[in-house]
Coordinates of C-alpha atoms and ligand atoms in Angstrom, one line a residue:
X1 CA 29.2 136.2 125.6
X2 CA 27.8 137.3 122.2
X3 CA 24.9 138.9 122.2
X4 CA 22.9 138.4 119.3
X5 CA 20.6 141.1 118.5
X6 CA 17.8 140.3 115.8
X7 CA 18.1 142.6 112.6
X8 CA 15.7 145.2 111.7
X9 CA 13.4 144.8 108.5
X10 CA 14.6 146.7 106.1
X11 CA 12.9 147.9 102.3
X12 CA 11.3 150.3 101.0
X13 CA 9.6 153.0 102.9
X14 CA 7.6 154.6 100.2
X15 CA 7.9 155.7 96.8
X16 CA 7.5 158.7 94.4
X17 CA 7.4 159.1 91.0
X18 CA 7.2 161.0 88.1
X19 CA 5.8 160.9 84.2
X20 CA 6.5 163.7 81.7
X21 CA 3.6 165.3 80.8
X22 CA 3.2 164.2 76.8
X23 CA 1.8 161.2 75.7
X24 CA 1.0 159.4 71.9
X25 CA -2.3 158.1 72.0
X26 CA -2.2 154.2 70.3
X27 CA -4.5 155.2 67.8
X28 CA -2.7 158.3 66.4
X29 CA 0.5 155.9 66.2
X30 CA -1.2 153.1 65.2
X31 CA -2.8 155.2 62.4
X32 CA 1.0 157.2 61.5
X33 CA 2.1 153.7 61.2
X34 CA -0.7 151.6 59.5
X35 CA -0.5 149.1 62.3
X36 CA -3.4 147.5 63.5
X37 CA -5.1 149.6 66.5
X38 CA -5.7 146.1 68.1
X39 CA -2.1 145.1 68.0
X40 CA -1.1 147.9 70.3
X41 CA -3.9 147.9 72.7
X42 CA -4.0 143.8 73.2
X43 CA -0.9 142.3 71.6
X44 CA 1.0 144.7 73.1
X45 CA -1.1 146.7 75.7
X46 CA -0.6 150.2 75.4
X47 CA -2.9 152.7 75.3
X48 CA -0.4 155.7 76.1
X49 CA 2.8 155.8 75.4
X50 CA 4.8 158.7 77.8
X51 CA 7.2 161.1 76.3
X52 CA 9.7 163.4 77.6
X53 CA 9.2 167.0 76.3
X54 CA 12.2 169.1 75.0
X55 CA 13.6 170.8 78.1
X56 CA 13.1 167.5 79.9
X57 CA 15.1 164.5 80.2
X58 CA 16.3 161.3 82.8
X59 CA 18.2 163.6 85.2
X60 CA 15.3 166.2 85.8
X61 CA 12.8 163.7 85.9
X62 CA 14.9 161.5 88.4
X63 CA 15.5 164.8 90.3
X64 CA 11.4 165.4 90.2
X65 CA 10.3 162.4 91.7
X66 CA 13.7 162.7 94.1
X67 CA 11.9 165.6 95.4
X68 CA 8.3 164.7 95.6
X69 CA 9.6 161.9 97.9
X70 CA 11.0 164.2 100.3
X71 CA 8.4 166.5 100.6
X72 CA 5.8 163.8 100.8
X73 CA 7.8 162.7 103.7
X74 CA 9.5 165.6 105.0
X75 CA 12.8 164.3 104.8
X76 CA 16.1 167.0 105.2
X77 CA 18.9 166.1 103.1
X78 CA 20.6 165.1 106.6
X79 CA 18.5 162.5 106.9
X80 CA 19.7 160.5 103.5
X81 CA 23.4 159.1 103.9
X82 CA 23.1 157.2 99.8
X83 CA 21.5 159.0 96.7
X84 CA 21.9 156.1 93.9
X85 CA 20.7 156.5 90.4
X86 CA 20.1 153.7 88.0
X87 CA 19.3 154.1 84.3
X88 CA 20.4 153.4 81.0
X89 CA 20.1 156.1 79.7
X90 CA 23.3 158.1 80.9
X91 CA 23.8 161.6 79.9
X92 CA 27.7 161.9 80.2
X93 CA 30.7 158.7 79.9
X94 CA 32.0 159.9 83.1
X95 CA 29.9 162.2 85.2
X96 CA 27.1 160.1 87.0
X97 CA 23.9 161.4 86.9
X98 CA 23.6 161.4 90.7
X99 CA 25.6 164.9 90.7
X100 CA 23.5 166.7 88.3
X101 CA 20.5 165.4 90.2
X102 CA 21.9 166.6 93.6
X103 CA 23.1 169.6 92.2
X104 CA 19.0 170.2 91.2
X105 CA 17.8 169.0 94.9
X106 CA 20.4 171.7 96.1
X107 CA 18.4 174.7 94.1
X108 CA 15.5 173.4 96.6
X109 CA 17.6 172.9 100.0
X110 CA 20.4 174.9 99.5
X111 CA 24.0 174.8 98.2
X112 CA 26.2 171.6 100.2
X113 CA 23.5 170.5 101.9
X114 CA 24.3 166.8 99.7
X115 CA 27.7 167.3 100.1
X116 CA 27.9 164.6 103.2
X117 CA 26.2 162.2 100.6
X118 CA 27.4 159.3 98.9
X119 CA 26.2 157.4 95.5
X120 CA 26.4 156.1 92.0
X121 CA 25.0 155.9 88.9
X122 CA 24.2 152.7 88.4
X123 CA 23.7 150.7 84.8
X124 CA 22.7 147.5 83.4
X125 CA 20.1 148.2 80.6
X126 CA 16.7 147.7 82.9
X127 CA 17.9 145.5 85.7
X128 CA 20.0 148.1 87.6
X129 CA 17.6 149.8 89.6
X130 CA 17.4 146.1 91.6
X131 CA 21.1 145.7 92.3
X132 CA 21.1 149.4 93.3
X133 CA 17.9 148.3 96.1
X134 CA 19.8 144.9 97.2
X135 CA 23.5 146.5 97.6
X136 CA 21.3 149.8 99.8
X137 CA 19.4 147.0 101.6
X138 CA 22.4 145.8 102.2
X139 CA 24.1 148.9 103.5
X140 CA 21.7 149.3 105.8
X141 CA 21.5 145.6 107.1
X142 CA 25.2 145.6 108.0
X143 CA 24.7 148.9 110.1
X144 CA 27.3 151.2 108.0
X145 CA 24.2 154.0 107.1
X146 CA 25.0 155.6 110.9
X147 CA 21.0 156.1 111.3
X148 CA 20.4 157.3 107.5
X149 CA 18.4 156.3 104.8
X150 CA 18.8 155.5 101.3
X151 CA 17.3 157.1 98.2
X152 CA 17.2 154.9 95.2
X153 CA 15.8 156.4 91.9
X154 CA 15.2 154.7 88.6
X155 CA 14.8 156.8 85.9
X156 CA 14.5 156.2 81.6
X157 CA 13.6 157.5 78.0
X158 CA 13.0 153.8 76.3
X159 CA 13.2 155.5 72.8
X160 CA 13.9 153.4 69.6
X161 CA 14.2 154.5 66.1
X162 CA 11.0 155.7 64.2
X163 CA 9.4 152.7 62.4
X164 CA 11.1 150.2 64.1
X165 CA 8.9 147.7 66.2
X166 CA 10.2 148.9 69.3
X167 CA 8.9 152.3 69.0
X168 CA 5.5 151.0 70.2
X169 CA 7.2 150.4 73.1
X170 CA 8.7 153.6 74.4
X171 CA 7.8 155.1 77.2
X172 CA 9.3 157.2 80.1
X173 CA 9.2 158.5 83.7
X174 CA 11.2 158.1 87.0
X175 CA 10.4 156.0 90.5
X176 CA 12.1 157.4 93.7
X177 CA 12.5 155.0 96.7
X178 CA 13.2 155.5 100.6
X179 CA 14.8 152.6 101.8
X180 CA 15.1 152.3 105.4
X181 CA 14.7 150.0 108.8
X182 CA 11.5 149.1 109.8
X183 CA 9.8 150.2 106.2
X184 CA 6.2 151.2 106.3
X185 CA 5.5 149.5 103.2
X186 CA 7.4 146.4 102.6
X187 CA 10.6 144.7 103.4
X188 CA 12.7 142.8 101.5
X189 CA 13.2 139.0 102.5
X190 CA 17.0 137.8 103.4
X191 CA 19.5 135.2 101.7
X192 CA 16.9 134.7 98.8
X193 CA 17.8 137.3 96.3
X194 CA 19.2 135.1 93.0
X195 CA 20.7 136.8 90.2
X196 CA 21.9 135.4 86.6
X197 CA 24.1 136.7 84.3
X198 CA 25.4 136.1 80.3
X199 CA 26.3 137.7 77.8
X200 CA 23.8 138.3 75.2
X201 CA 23.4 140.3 72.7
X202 CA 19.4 140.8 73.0
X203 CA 19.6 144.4 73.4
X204 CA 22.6 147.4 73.5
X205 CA 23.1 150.5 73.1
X206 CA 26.5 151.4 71.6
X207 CA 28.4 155.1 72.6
X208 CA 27.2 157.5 70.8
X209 CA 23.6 156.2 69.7
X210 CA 20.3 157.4 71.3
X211 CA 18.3 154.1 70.1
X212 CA 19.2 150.9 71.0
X213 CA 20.3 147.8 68.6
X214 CA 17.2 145.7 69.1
X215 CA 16.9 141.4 68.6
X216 CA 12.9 141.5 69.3
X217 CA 11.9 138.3 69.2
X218 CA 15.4 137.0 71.1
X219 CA 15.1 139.6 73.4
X220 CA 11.3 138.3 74.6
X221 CA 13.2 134.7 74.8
X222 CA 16.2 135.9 76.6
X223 CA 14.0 137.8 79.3
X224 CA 11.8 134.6 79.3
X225 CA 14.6 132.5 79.7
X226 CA 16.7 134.3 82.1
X227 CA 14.1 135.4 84.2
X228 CA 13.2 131.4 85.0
X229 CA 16.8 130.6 86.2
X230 CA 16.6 133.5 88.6
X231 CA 13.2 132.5 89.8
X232 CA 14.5 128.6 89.9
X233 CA 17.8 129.9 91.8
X234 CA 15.0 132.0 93.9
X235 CA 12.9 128.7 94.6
X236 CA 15.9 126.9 95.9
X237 CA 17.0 129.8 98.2
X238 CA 13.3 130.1 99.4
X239 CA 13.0 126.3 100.2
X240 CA 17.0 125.8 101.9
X241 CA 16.7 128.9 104.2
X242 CA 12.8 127.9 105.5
X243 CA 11.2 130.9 104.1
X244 CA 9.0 128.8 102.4
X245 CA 8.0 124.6 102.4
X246 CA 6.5 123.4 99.0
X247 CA 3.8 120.8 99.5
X248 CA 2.7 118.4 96.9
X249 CA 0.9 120.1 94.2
X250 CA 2.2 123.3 95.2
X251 CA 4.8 125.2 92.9
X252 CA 6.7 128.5 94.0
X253 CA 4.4 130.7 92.6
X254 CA 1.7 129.7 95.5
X255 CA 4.4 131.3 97.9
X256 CA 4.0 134.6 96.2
X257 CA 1.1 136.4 96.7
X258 CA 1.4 139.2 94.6
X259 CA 4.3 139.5 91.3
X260 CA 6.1 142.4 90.0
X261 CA 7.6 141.7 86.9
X262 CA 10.2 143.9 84.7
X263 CA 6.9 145.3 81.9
X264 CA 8.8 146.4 78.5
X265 CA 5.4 146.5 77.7
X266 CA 2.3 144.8 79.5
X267 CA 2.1 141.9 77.4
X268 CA 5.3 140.6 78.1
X269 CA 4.1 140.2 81.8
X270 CA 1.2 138.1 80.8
X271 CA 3.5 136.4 78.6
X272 CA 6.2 135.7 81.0
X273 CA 3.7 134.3 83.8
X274 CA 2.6 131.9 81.2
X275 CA 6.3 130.7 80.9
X276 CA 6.9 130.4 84.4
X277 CA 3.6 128.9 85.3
X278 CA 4.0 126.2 82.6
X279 CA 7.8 125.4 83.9
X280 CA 6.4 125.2 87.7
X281 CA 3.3 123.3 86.8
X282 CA 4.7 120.7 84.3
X283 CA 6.1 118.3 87.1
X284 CA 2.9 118.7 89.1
X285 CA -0.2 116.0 89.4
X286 CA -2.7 119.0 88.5
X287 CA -0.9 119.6 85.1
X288 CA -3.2 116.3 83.6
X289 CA -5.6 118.1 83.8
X290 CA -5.0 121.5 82.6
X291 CA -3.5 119.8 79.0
X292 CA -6.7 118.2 79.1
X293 CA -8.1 121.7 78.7
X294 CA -6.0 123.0 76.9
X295 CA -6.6 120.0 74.0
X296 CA -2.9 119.5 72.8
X297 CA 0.2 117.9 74.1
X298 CA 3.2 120.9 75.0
X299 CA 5.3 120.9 72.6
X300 CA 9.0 119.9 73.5
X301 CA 12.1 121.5 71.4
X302 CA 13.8 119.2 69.8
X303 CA 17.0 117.2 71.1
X304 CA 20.2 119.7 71.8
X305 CA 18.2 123.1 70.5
X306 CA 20.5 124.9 73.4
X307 CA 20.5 128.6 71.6
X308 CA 17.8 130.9 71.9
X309 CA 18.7 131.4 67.8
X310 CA 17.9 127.7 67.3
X311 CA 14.8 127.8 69.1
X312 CA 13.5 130.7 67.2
X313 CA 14.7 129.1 64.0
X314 CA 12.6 126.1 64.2
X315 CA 9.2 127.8 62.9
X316 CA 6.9 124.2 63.5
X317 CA 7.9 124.5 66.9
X318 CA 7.5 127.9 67.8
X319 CA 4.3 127.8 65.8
X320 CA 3.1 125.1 68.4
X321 CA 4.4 126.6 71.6
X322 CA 2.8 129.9 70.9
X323 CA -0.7 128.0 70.4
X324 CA -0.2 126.0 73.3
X325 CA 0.7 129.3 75.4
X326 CA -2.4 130.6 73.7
X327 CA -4.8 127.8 74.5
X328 CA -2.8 127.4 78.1
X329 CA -3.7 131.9 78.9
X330 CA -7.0 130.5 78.3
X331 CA -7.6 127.9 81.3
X332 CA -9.4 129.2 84.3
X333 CA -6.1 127.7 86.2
X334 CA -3.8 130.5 84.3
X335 CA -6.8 133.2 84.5
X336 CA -7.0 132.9 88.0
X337 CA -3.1 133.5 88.9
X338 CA -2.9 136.3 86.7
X339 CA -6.0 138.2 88.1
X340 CA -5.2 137.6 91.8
X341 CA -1.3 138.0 91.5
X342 CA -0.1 140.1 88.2
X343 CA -2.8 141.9 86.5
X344 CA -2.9 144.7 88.7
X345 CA 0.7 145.5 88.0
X346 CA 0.3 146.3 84.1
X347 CA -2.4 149.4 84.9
X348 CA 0.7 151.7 85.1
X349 CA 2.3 150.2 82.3
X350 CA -0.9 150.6 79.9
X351 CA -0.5 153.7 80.0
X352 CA 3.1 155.1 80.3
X353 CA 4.9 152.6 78.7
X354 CA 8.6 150.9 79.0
X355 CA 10.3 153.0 82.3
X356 CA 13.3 150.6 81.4
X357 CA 14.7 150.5 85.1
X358 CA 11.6 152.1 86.3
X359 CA 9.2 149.5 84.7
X360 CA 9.2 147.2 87.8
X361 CA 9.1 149.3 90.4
X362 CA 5.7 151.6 88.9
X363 CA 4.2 147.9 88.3
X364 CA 4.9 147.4 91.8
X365 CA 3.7 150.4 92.8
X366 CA 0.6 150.1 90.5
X367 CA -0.1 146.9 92.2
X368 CA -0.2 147.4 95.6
X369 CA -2.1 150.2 94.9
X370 CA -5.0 148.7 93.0
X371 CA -5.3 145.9 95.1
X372 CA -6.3 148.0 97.8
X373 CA -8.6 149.7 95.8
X374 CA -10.1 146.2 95.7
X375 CA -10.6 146.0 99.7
X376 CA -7.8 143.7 100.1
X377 CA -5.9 143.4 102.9
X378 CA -2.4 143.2 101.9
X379 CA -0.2 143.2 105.7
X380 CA 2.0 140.2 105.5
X381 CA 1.1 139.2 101.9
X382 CA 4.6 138.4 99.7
X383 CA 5.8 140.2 96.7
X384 CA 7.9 138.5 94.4
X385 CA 10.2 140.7 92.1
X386 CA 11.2 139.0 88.7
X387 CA 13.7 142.0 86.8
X388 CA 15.4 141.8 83.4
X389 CA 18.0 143.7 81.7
X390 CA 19.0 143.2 78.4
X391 CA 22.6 142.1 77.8
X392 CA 22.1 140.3 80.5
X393 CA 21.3 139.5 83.7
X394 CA 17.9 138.6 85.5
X395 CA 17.3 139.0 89.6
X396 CA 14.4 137.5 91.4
X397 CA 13.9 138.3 94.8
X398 CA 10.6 138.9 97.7
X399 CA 9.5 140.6 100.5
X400 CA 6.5 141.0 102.4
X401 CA 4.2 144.1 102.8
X402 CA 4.7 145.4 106.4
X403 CA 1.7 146.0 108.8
X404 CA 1.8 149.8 108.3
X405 CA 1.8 150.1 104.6
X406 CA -1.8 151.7 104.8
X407 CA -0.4 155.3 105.4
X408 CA 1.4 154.8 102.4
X409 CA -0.7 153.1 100.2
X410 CA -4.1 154.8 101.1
X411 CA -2.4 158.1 99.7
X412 CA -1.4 156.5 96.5
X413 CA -3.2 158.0 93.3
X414 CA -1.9 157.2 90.4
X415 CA -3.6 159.3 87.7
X416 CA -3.3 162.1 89.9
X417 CA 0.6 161.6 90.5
X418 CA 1.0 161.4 87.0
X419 CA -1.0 164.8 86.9
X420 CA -2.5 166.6 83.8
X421 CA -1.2 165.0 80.5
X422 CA -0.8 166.4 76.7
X423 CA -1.7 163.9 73.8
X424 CA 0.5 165.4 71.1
X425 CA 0.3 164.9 67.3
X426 CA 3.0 162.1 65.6
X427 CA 4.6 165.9 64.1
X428 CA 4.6 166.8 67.4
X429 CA 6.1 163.2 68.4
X430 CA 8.6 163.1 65.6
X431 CA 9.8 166.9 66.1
X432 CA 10.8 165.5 69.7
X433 CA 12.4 162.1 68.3
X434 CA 14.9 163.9 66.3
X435 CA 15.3 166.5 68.8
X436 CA 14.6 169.2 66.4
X437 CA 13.0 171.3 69.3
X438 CA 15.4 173.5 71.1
X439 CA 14.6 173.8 75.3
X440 CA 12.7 176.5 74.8
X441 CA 10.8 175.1 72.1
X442 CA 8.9 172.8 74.7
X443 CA 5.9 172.0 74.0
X444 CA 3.9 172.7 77.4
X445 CA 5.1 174.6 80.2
X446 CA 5.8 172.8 83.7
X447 CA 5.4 174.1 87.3
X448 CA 6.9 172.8 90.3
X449 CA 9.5 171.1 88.7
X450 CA 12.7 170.9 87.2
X451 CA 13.3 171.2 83.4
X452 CA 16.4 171.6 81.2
X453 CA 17.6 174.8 80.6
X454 CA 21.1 174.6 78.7
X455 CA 23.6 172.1 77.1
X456 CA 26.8 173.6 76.7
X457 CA 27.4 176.9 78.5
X458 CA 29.7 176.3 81.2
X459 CA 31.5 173.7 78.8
X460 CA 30.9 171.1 76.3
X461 CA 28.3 169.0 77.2
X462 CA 27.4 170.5 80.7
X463 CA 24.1 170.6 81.7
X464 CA 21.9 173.1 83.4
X465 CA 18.9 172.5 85.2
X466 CA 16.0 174.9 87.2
X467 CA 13.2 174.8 89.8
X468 CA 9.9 176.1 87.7
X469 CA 7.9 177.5 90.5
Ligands
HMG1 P1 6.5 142.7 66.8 O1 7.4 141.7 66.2 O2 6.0 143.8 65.9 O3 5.2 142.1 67.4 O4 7.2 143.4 68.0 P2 4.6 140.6 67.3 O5 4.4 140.3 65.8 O6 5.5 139.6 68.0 O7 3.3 140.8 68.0 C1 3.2 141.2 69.3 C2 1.9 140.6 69.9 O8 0.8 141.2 69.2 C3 1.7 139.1 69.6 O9 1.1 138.5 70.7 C4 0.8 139.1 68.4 O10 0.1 137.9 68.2 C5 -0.1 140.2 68.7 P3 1.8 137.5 71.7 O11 2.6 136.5 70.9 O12 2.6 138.3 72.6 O13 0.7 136.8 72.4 N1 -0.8 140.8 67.6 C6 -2.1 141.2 67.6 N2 -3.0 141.2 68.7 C7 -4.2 141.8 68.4 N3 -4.6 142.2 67.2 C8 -3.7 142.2 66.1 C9 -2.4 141.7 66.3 N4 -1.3 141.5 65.6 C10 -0.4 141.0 66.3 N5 -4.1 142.7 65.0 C11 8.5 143.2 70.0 C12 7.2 143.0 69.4 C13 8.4 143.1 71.5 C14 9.6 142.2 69.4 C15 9.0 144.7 69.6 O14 8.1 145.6 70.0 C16 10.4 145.0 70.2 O15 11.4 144.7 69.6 N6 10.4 145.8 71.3 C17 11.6 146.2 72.0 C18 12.3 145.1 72.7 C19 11.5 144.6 73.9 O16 10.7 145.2 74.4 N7 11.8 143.3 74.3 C20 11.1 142.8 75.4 C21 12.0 141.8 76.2 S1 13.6 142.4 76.5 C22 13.4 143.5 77.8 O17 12.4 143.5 78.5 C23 14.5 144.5 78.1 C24 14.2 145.9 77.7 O18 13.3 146.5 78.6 C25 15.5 146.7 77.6 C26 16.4 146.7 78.8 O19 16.6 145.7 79.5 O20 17.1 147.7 78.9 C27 13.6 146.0 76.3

């Protein structure tokens, strides 16, 4: 007879990060720039932008909040069977950054003691750090991890070239996360992940370039887009496995109590809720009366406008769409979701800026964190995960906050965990950009942590790394 044994929850246990300790104030770079102050801090919603000093960059600060996470939770290297590393910005065409970050945790718990260790370095541009959490899940779920856990750490320098519109939306930092059975702080739902994929060219990064080649306004569309079909594909999962049954009136996004949504910059998660809020609602009775508020009837694209390049092309019609959204962010209806399911998520991004792969996960972790600061109760409540990478492919997926997520939450503090923080000058900045500071050039001195010390000494290209005590 087979005996059926019911699986163990699995997700992630808790989560550590790490944010270099520069910033750019908005109104320095607004000023540098001769944008408008208000553009940044509401049209795009950044207040700080975080940036990675000269002996700094993803590997050390993936290795930083690596280690934080142990220590926070006394963890032995014995006790993690997968290290995986996702990030797009990759320091070597062959050698994964998972080996230079090991190599650091080794300076910490001594030489080999990784060695039994297995992982990857994961890329595709900000969506990786999911598919590295569903296929670790996974591993643990199917009962290969022989009692181990899983580390997963996203970690990114979203740099663009100087003067471009991207480069008010860099950022930087790194998000380590324990996955494991029976996780403290949430666990992921099963058979419901959903993940698209095309080929676009929104956003890449050719060999050899440290900025990306950026389509803006197509890459806001693509995410928009993309992000829809994965939450559509998500809906249909949710509804044929039981996890959820949709009443009348009810759209997918009253099965999700709380949304964590890939942040480029926090404006885009606003504006992405608006899309999929006016896609869920359209087909529902209660939409009469929100265009009645709203004062104008939504504007349809016209017959067989399939490419996102002919829907940007039509100016009268993205002229209308972009005043209905407008008018629609305006209704209590929209105001209400956002408050009580999203807004919470952009704090972090407000003031660190695009984490690429990290994004997501330090919205999520922002979120969970200042809705308890609000007194909420959050055991059993439902997280939805909408991701985005460029290039592209979208994943939406859920789980549900476990009943112990207090001892991790309640320690969360997330201007302390970013710790003390340098607003440097646009010189300062711009020395940086071009990398015209050598390593010991830096601009403050770190403690506790690993920094950069070399490029090139052992061999072309090699880097070295050190514990500053
Ligand atoms: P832009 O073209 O300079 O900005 O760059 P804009 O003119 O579209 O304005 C942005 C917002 O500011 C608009 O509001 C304006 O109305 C508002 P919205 O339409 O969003 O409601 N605004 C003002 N508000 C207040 N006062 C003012 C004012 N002026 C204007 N005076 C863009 C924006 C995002 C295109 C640019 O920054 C960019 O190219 N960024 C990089 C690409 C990016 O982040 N794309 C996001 C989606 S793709 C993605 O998320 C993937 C990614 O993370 C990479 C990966 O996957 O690896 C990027």
């Amino acid at each position: 007879m087979l005996l059926l044994i019911p699986m163990k929850p699995v997700g992630i246990d808790d989560i550590a990060i790490y944010v270099p300790p520069l910033y750019i104030d908005f109104k320095d770079f607004a000023e540098a720039r001769k944008i408008d102050p208000s553009k940044l801090e509401f049209g795009i919603g950044i207040k700080k932008m975080a940036i990675v000093d000269a002996d700094q960059d993803p590997a050390c600060m993936a290795a930083n909040a690596c280690l934080r996470l142990m220590q926070k939770n006394d963890l032995k290297p014995s006790d993690i069977g997968r290290l995986y590393v996702a990030t797009e910005s990759g320091l070597d065409e062959s050698k994964a950054m998972n080996s230079y970050v090991i190599g650091m945790l080794e300076q910490i718990y001594g030489q080999g003691s990784f060695e039994h260790c297995g992982g990857i370095e994961c890329k595709f541009a900000c969506v990786s750090g999911s598919y590295a959490l569903y296929d670790n899940t996974n591993w643990i779920r199917c009962d290969e991890h022989n009692g181990k856990y899983a580390i997963v750490v996203v970690s990114d320098v979203a740099k663009y070239d100087i003067g471009s519109s991207g480069e008010y939306t860099q950022g930087a930092g790194a998000v380590a996360m324990l996955i494991k059975e029976e996780p403290r702080l949430l666990a992921f739902d099963q058979k419901v992940t959903s993940t698209v994929i095309s080929n676009e060219h929104d956003f890449y990064r050719p060999f050899a370039r440290s900025t990306p080649i950026v389509n803006g306004h197509y890459s806001n569309l693509a995410y928009l887009i993309y992000v829809k079909k994965a939450m559509l594909m998500y809906k249909q999962k949710a509804i044929e496995t039981g996890l959820i049954k949709l009443r009348q009136d009810e759209s997918i996004i009253d099965h999700i109590d709380l949304l964590a949504m890939h942040l480029p910059y926090s404006k885009m998660g606003k504006n992405a809720l608006a899309f999929l809020l006016r896609h869920e609602w359209r087909n529902l009775p209660k939409w009469k009366q929100i265009l009645a508020k709203i004062g104008m009837e939504e504007p349809k694209p016209p017959e067989g406008m399939g490419t996102i390049e002919a829907i940007l092309s039509d100016k009268e019609f993205m002229k209308k769409d972009e005043e209905f959204r407008r008018r629609f962010m305006e209704t209590e209806e929209y105001k209400q979701v956002f408050e009580s399911k999203l807004a919470s998520s952009l704090k972090a991004s407000e003031i660190i800026g695009n984490l690429y792969t990290g994004s997501l996960y330090m919205g999520f972790r922002s979120e969970i964190e200042y809705e308890y600061r609000k007194g909420k109760d959050l055991a059993g409540l439902r997280v939805g995960f909408a991701s985005y990478g460029s290039g592209c492919s979208a994943m939406a997926f859920s789980g549900v906050i476990q009943d112990r997520y207090k001892e991790v939450v309640s320690r969360m503090d997330l201007e302390r965990e970013i710790g003390e923080r340098r607003r440097i000058s646009m010189e300062e900045y711009e020395q940086l950009h071009r990398g015209l500071r050598s390593v010991e050039e830096r601009i403050v001195s770190k403690s506790k942590e690993f920094v950069l010390v070399s490029i090139g000494k052992r061999g072309e290209g090699f880097r070295e790394y050190t514990f500053h005590n």
